[in-house]
Amino acid sequence: MTSPVNTAPAAQAAPTPPPPPASAPPGPAASAGRFRQALRSISGPLVGLVLLVVVMSLLSPVFFTPNNLVNILVQVSYIGIMAAGATLVIILGGIDLSVAAVLGFSFMVVAVLYQNLGWPFWLCIIAGLAVGAGVGLVNGVLIAFGNVQPFIATLSTMFAATGLSLYLTNGTPILGLPDWFQGLSHVRLAGISLQVFLMIGVFVIGGLWLKYRPAGRSLYAIGSNDEVARLSGIRVKAMQLRVYAIAGLLAAVAGLVVGARLNAAQPSAGNSSDLLSVIAAVVIGGASLAGGVGSMRGTFIGLLIIGVLNNGLTLLNVSPYLQPVVIGAVIILAVLSDGKLIGQLRARFRRRA
């Protein structure tokens, strides 16, 4: 008996899936989402700087002119050089109150060696830079190996540097510096003083070091938790020595800028107002005094805010005694903008909405 022949039709091949539809252009919701994300990426200090420039331009017709904008950069150049070093220190989790005093002391050493001892001026400059780095190294040794709080250590060296500046010359300025040295302040490229290019170079080098070098990135780890950083293999004490020495060196560089501008070494150079401006620039730029947070870009924006405020208030004939009051208020607003108080207020407004 023969088996029945299977007359079922042969299995057909699986149908080819249709091609995926062409991607539709993003709708209004997606565009709005990207726009909101772009707004979040813009830092608050940058928005504040733009608004401040707009307000000052409306209040004073002289403000937004090329000459005045260049003057702002010139006026804050030595503050910016010190603020770059202070940024590294604050990211590390420390504080340096001695930078302004080191500015005056280091250049006073330069002037004394040149006028009283007759050293070649280029050698005097090297000695002054070494003095600045040496004071910073003393700060680092006191903090890293003496277990002295950064506030106390740098406060002590601040008083010592100020006293030595006055002692070297009995409080009298030293006049008469080489003409070529004054070119740091007088020579201009494309209408911009050399000291401005020096400041920008310091910020660029510092920013690249923080972003791309392992030693620079380790500062954030140390500032966040130095014990965890130590257990991770980071040489915490060595980094503290290096960063404080860099801060002292940059303070000495700022002293050269001030000396070239004044054509003199002033024992009173580097006062408390300069120290306030340095710390203000770093804090307004978004750095946290608790450590682990900060950037050269943010500090540069904070520095411009300080410069615009001082310049604009001067053009508006505001008393110079009130200008530190305004800067202090801006510091408080900058700290509150990133603090828990503003976050709580935002959350409360969201719940009400």
Short mmCIF file of C-alpha atoms in Angstrom, two decimals:
data_model
loop_
_atom_site.label_atom_id
_atom_site.label_comp_id
_atom_site.label_asym_id
_atom_site.label_seq_id
_atom_site.Cartn_x
_atom_site.Cartn_y
_atom_site.Cartn_z
CA MET A 1 0.00 0.00 0.00
CA THR A 2 1.52 3.18 -1.08
CA SER A 3 1.70 6.15 1.28
CA PRO A 4 -0.30 9.18 0.26
CA VAL A 5 1.54 11.80 -1.54
CA ASN A 6 1.94 15.06 0.43
CA THR A 7 0.12 17.56 -1.67
CA ALA A 8 0.61 20.51 0.78
CA PRO A 9 2.10 23.55 -0.85
CA ALA A 10 5.81 24.11 -0.27
CA ALA A 11 6.73 26.38 2.62
CA GLN A 12 6.99 29.88 1.36
CA ALA A 13 9.99 32.03 2.24
CA ALA A 14 9.48 34.50 5.10
CA PRO A 15 8.29 37.82 3.80
CA THR A 16 10.95 40.52 3.58
CA PRO A 17 10.45 43.08 6.35
CA PRO A 18 9.57 46.50 5.08
CA PRO A 19 12.37 49.07 5.12
CA PRO A 20 12.45 51.22 8.23
CA PRO A 21 10.69 54.49 7.80
CA ALA A 22 12.84 57.52 7.25
CA SER A 23 13.57 59.34 10.46
CA ALA A 24 11.20 62.18 10.89
CA PRO A 25 12.60 65.61 11.63
CA PRO A 26 12.73 66.36 15.33
CA GLY A 27 9.56 67.80 16.65
CA PRO A 28 9.10 70.93 18.73
CA ALA A 29 9.34 68.93 21.97
CA ALA A 30 12.75 67.47 21.07
CA SER A 31 14.06 70.87 19.98
CA ALA A 32 12.84 72.45 23.20
CA GLY A 33 14.54 69.68 25.19
CA ARG A 34 17.85 70.28 23.47
CA PHE A 35 17.47 74.01 24.03
CA ARG A 36 16.86 73.48 27.76
CA GLN A 37 19.88 71.18 27.93
CA ALA A 38 22.05 73.81 26.24
CA LEU A 39 20.84 76.41 28.73
CA ARG A 40 21.77 74.15 31.65
CA SER A 41 25.28 73.75 30.25
CA ILE A 42 25.83 77.53 30.41
CA SER A 43 27.41 78.43 33.72
CA GLY A 44 25.74 80.88 36.04
CA PRO A 45 28.83 83.12 36.32
CA LEU A 46 28.94 83.48 32.54
CA VAL A 47 25.30 84.57 32.47
CA GLY A 48 26.01 86.99 35.29
CA LEU A 49 29.00 88.43 33.42
CA VAL A 50 26.94 89.02 30.26
CA LEU A 51 24.13 90.69 32.21
CA LEU A 52 26.65 92.83 34.09
CA VAL A 53 28.27 93.99 30.85
CA VAL A 54 24.88 94.86 29.38
CA VAL A 55 23.83 96.85 32.47
CA MET A 56 27.13 98.74 32.68
CA SER A 57 26.95 99.52 28.95
CA LEU A 58 23.51 101.04 29.39
CA LEU A 59 24.52 103.06 32.44
CA SER A 60 27.80 104.40 31.03
CA PRO A 61 28.42 105.14 27.34
CA VAL A 62 32.17 104.94 27.94
CA PHE A 63 32.10 101.40 29.31
CA PHE A 64 31.70 99.31 26.15
CA THR A 65 34.54 100.86 24.18
CA PRO A 66 37.68 99.03 23.02
CA ASN A 67 40.03 101.14 25.15
CA ASN A 68 38.01 100.63 28.31
CA LEU A 69 37.64 96.88 27.77
CA VAL A 70 41.42 96.58 27.32
CA ASN A 71 41.89 98.67 30.46
CA ILE A 72 39.76 96.19 32.39
CA LEU A 73 42.04 93.35 31.32
CA VAL A 74 45.13 95.37 32.24
CA GLN A 75 43.72 96.26 35.65
CA VAL A 76 42.96 92.65 36.58
CA SER A 77 46.04 91.05 35.01
CA TYR A 78 48.10 90.73 38.19
CA ILE A 79 45.02 89.65 40.17
CA GLY A 80 44.35 86.99 37.54
CA ILE A 81 47.87 85.58 37.72
CA MET A 82 47.50 85.14 41.49
CA ALA A 83 43.97 83.79 41.10
CA ALA A 84 45.23 81.04 38.78
CA GLY A 85 47.51 79.78 41.56
CA ALA A 86 44.75 80.21 44.15
CA THR A 87 42.47 78.06 41.98
CA LEU A 88 44.88 75.14 42.22
CA VAL A 89 45.14 75.58 45.98
CA ILE A 90 41.38 75.73 46.51
CA ILE A 91 40.73 72.71 44.26
CA LEU A 92 43.28 70.89 46.41
CA GLY A 93 41.14 71.69 49.45
CA GLY A 94 43.38 74.42 50.89
CA ILE A 95 43.55 78.19 51.08
CA ASP A 96 46.41 80.63 50.59
CA LEU A 97 46.15 83.98 52.36
CA SER A 98 49.78 84.89 51.68
CA VAL A 99 49.71 85.45 47.92
CA ALA A 100 49.19 89.22 48.06
CA ALA A 101 51.96 89.64 50.66
CA VAL A 102 54.28 87.42 48.62
CA LEU A 103 53.64 89.70 45.63
CA GLY A 104 55.07 92.68 47.50
CA PHE A 105 57.87 90.81 49.28
CA SER A 106 59.23 89.01 46.22
CA PHE A 107 59.48 92.18 44.13
CA MET A 108 60.97 94.08 47.05
CA VAL A 109 63.75 91.48 47.05
CA VAL A 110 64.23 92.10 43.32
CA ALA A 111 64.54 95.85 43.84
CA VAL A 112 66.90 95.58 46.82
CA LEU A 113 69.23 93.22 45.00
CA TYR A 114 69.27 95.52 41.97
CA GLN A 115 69.60 98.93 43.64
CA ASN A 116 71.53 98.14 46.82
CA LEU A 117 73.70 95.21 45.78
CA GLY A 118 74.09 95.95 42.09
CA TRP A 119 73.05 92.54 40.76
CA PRO A 120 72.14 92.20 37.07
CA PHE A 121 68.40 92.73 36.81
CA TRP A 122 67.72 89.42 35.07
CA LEU A 123 69.39 87.64 37.98
CA CYS A 124 67.33 89.71 40.42
CA ILE A 125 64.16 88.54 38.65
CA ILE A 126 65.20 84.90 39.05
CA ALA A 127 65.92 85.51 42.72
CA GLY A 128 62.51 87.13 43.21
CA LEU A 129 60.73 84.22 41.56
CA ALA A 130 62.70 81.82 43.74
CA VAL A 131 61.67 83.77 46.84
CA GLY A 132 58.00 83.53 45.86
CA ALA A 133 58.24 79.81 45.21
CA GLY A 134 60.18 79.40 48.46
CA VAL A 135 57.48 81.06 50.54
CA GLY A 136 54.90 78.83 48.86
CA LEU A 137 57.07 75.81 49.62
CA VAL A 138 57.21 76.84 53.29
CA ASN A 139 53.41 76.92 53.27
CA GLY A 140 53.33 73.45 51.76
CA VAL A 141 55.79 72.05 54.31
CA LEU A 142 53.82 73.50 57.23
CA ILE A 143 50.58 72.03 55.88
CA ALA A 144 51.82 68.66 54.60
CA PHE A 145 54.37 67.75 57.25
CA GLY A 146 53.59 70.09 60.15
CA ASN A 147 49.86 69.29 60.06
CA VAL A 148 49.12 73.02 60.37
CA GLN A 149 45.76 74.16 59.06
CA PRO A 150 46.15 75.98 55.71
CA PHE A 151 44.42 79.06 57.09
CA ILE A 152 46.87 79.36 60.00
CA ALA A 153 49.97 78.46 57.97
CA THR A 154 49.34 80.96 55.19
CA LEU A 155 48.18 83.63 57.64
CA SER A 156 51.54 83.32 59.41
CA THR A 157 53.56 83.62 56.22
CA MET A 158 51.38 86.53 55.14
CA PHE A 159 52.36 88.51 58.25
CA ALA A 160 56.01 87.45 57.89
CA ALA A 161 56.20 88.49 54.22
CA THR A 162 54.54 91.83 54.95
CA GLY A 163 56.92 92.55 57.82
CA LEU A 164 59.99 91.62 55.79
CA SER A 165 58.89 93.91 52.95
CA LEU A 166 58.75 96.85 55.34
CA TYR A 167 61.97 95.88 57.12
CA LEU A 168 64.09 95.67 53.97
CA THR A 169 63.61 99.36 53.13
CA ASN A 170 62.19 100.86 56.34
CA GLY A 171 58.89 101.25 54.55
CA THR A 172 60.22 103.45 51.72
CA PRO A 173 59.69 102.61 48.04
CA ILE A 174 62.59 101.82 45.70
CA LEU A 175 62.51 103.71 42.42
CA GLY A 176 64.37 103.37 39.14
CA LEU A 177 64.09 100.12 37.22
CA PRO A 178 65.49 99.23 33.76
CA ASP A 179 63.59 100.64 30.82
CA TRP A 180 63.31 97.27 29.09
CA PHE A 181 61.56 95.84 32.14
CA GLN A 182 58.87 98.53 32.01
CA GLY A 183 58.02 97.23 28.54
CA LEU A 184 56.02 94.47 30.23
CA SER A 185 53.45 97.14 31.01
CA HIS A 186 54.01 99.68 28.21
CA VAL A 187 54.57 97.55 25.09
CA ARG A 188 51.37 96.53 23.31
CA LEU A 189 50.62 93.93 20.67
CA ALA A 190 47.43 94.51 18.67
CA GLY A 191 46.59 97.23 21.19
CA ILE A 192 46.85 94.85 24.17
CA SER A 193 49.54 95.06 26.83
CA LEU A 194 52.04 92.23 27.23
CA GLN A 195 50.92 91.65 30.80
CA VAL A 196 47.47 90.68 29.53
CA PHE A 197 49.00 88.05 27.24
CA LEU A 198 51.04 86.82 30.20
CA MET A 199 47.89 86.43 32.28
CA ILE A 200 46.04 84.60 29.50
CA GLY A 201 49.04 82.29 29.00
CA VAL A 202 49.01 81.40 32.70
CA PHE A 203 45.31 80.52 32.55
CA VAL A 204 45.69 78.46 29.37
CA ILE A 205 48.63 76.47 30.74
CA GLY A 206 46.85 75.95 34.06
CA GLY A 207 43.64 74.84 32.36
CA LEU A 208 45.44 72.35 30.12
CA TRP A 209 47.38 70.97 33.10
CA LEU A 210 44.20 70.46 35.12
CA LYS A 211 42.35 68.80 32.25
CA TYR A 212 44.93 66.63 30.52
CA ARG A 213 47.72 65.86 32.99
CA PRO A 214 47.30 63.10 35.59
CA ALA A 215 48.88 65.34 38.24
CA GLY A 216 46.36 68.07 37.47
CA ARG A 217 43.39 65.72 37.60
CA SER A 218 44.62 64.28 40.88
CA LEU A 219 43.98 67.65 42.55
CA TYR A 220 40.25 67.02 42.30
CA ALA A 221 40.63 63.62 43.97
CA ILE A 222 42.71 65.10 46.80
CA GLY A 223 40.30 67.97 47.31
CA SER A 224 37.31 65.62 47.42
CA ASN A 225 38.87 63.17 49.90
CA ASP A 226 42.60 63.23 50.58
CA GLU A 227 42.58 59.91 52.44
CA VAL A 228 40.90 58.06 49.58
CA ALA A 229 43.33 59.74 47.17
CA ARG A 230 46.28 58.57 49.29
CA LEU A 231 44.97 54.99 49.36
CA SER A 232 44.57 55.20 45.57
CA GLY A 233 48.30 55.79 45.18
CA ILE A 234 48.32 59.57 44.80
CA ARG A 235 51.23 61.26 46.56
CA VAL A 236 49.14 63.76 48.49
CA LYS A 237 51.95 65.48 50.39
CA ALA A 238 54.08 65.89 47.27
CA MET A 239 51.13 67.48 45.45
CA GLN A 240 50.55 69.86 48.35
CA LEU A 241 54.17 70.99 48.19
CA ARG A 242 53.98 71.43 44.42
CA VAL A 243 50.71 73.37 44.37
CA TYR A 244 51.64 75.80 47.14
CA ALA A 245 55.04 76.40 45.50
CA ILE A 246 53.27 77.14 42.19
CA ALA A 247 50.93 79.57 43.95
CA GLY A 248 53.92 81.37 45.47
CA LEU A 249 55.72 81.46 42.12
CA LEU A 250 52.70 82.97 40.38
CA ALA A 251 52.40 85.57 43.14
CA ALA A 252 56.00 86.55 42.41
CA VAL A 253 55.17 86.81 38.69
CA ALA A 254 52.27 89.09 39.61
CA GLY A 255 54.76 91.17 41.61
CA LEU A 256 56.83 91.66 38.45
CA VAL A 257 53.71 92.88 36.63
CA VAL A 258 52.91 95.40 39.36
CA GLY A 259 56.53 96.57 39.54
CA ALA A 260 56.70 97.12 35.78
CA ARG A 261 53.50 99.15 35.89
CA LEU A 262 54.60 101.35 38.82
CA ASN A 263 58.29 101.49 37.88
CA ALA A 264 58.94 101.05 41.60
CA ALA A 265 58.90 98.52 44.41
CA GLN A 266 56.26 99.52 46.96
CA PRO A 267 56.43 97.90 50.42
CA SER A 268 52.65 98.22 50.66
CA ALA A 269 52.02 96.41 47.38
CA GLY A 270 49.75 93.41 47.72
CA ASN A 271 47.21 94.64 50.26
CA SER A 272 44.12 93.00 51.69
CA SER A 273 41.98 94.34 48.85
CA ASP A 274 44.06 92.36 46.36
CA LEU A 275 43.67 89.22 48.48
CA LEU A 276 39.90 89.79 48.58
CA SER A 277 39.80 90.10 44.79
CA VAL A 278 41.83 86.91 44.32
CA ILE A 279 39.57 84.80 46.53
CA ALA A 280 36.47 86.46 45.11
CA ALA A 281 37.46 85.60 41.53
CA VAL A 282 37.94 81.94 42.40
CA VAL A 283 34.74 81.62 44.45
CA ILE A 284 32.56 83.56 42.01
CA GLY A 285 33.94 81.33 39.26
CA GLY A 286 32.34 78.30 40.90
CA ALA A 287 35.14 76.80 42.98
CA SER A 288 34.21 75.28 46.33
CA LEU A 289 36.19 76.21 49.42
CA ALA A 290 35.63 72.63 50.57
CA GLY A 291 37.85 71.46 47.70
CA GLY A 292 37.44 69.20 44.70
CA VAL A 293 35.55 71.72 42.53
CA GLY A 294 36.83 74.50 40.32
CA SER A 295 38.30 75.35 36.93
CA MET A 296 40.53 77.91 35.27
CA ARG A 297 37.70 78.87 32.94
CA GLY A 298 35.39 79.60 35.86
CA THR A 299 38.05 81.61 37.68
CA PHE A 300 38.71 83.67 34.54
CA ILE A 301 34.99 84.48 34.29
CA GLY A 302 34.93 85.39 37.98
CA LEU A 303 37.96 87.61 37.42
CA LEU A 304 36.20 89.44 34.61
CA ILE A 305 33.17 89.95 36.85
CA ILE A 306 35.42 91.57 39.46
CA GLY A 307 37.07 93.73 36.81
CA VAL A 308 33.78 94.82 35.26
CA LEU A 309 32.34 95.67 38.68
CA ASN A 310 35.34 97.76 39.75
CA ASN A 311 35.61 99.54 36.41
CA GLY A 312 31.89 100.14 36.03
CA LEU A 313 31.45 101.45 39.56
CA THR A 314 34.38 103.81 39.03
CA LEU A 315 32.83 105.14 35.80
CA LEU A 316 29.57 105.66 37.69
CA ASN A 317 31.42 107.68 40.35
CA VAL A 318 30.63 105.21 43.12
CA SER A 319 32.84 105.72 46.16
CA PRO A 320 35.86 103.35 46.16
CA TYR A 321 35.07 102.58 49.79
CA LEU A 322 31.77 101.03 48.70
CA GLN A 323 33.23 98.88 45.94
CA PRO A 324 34.47 96.13 48.33
CA VAL A 325 30.94 96.08 49.78
CA VAL A 326 29.51 95.32 46.34
CA ILE A 327 32.13 92.62 45.71
CA GLY A 328 31.34 91.05 49.09
CA ALA A 329 27.65 90.95 48.18
CA VAL A 330 28.48 89.31 44.85
CA ILE A 331 30.54 86.65 46.66
CA ILE A 332 27.58 85.85 48.92
CA LEU A 333 25.25 85.58 45.92
CA ALA A 334 27.73 83.33 44.09
CA VAL A 335 28.02 81.00 47.08
CA LEU A 336 24.25 80.90 47.64
CA SER A 337 23.58 80.17 43.96
CA ASP A 338 25.34 76.82 44.30
CA GLY A 339 24.31 76.13 47.88
CA LYS A 340 21.47 74.27 49.55
CA LEU A 341 19.37 77.40 50.15
CA ILE A 342 18.80 78.12 46.46
CA GLY A 343 18.22 74.43 45.79
CA GLN A 344 15.52 74.31 48.46
CA LEU A 345 13.85 77.42 47.08
CA ARG A 346 13.84 75.93 43.57
CA ALA A 347 12.32 72.69 44.83
CA ARG A 348 9.63 74.60 46.73
CA PHE A 349 8.69 76.62 43.66
CA ARG A 350 8.50 73.43 41.59
CA ARG A 351 6.12 71.84 44.10
CA ARG A 352 3.88 74.91 44.03
CA ALA A 353 3.85 74.87 40.25
#
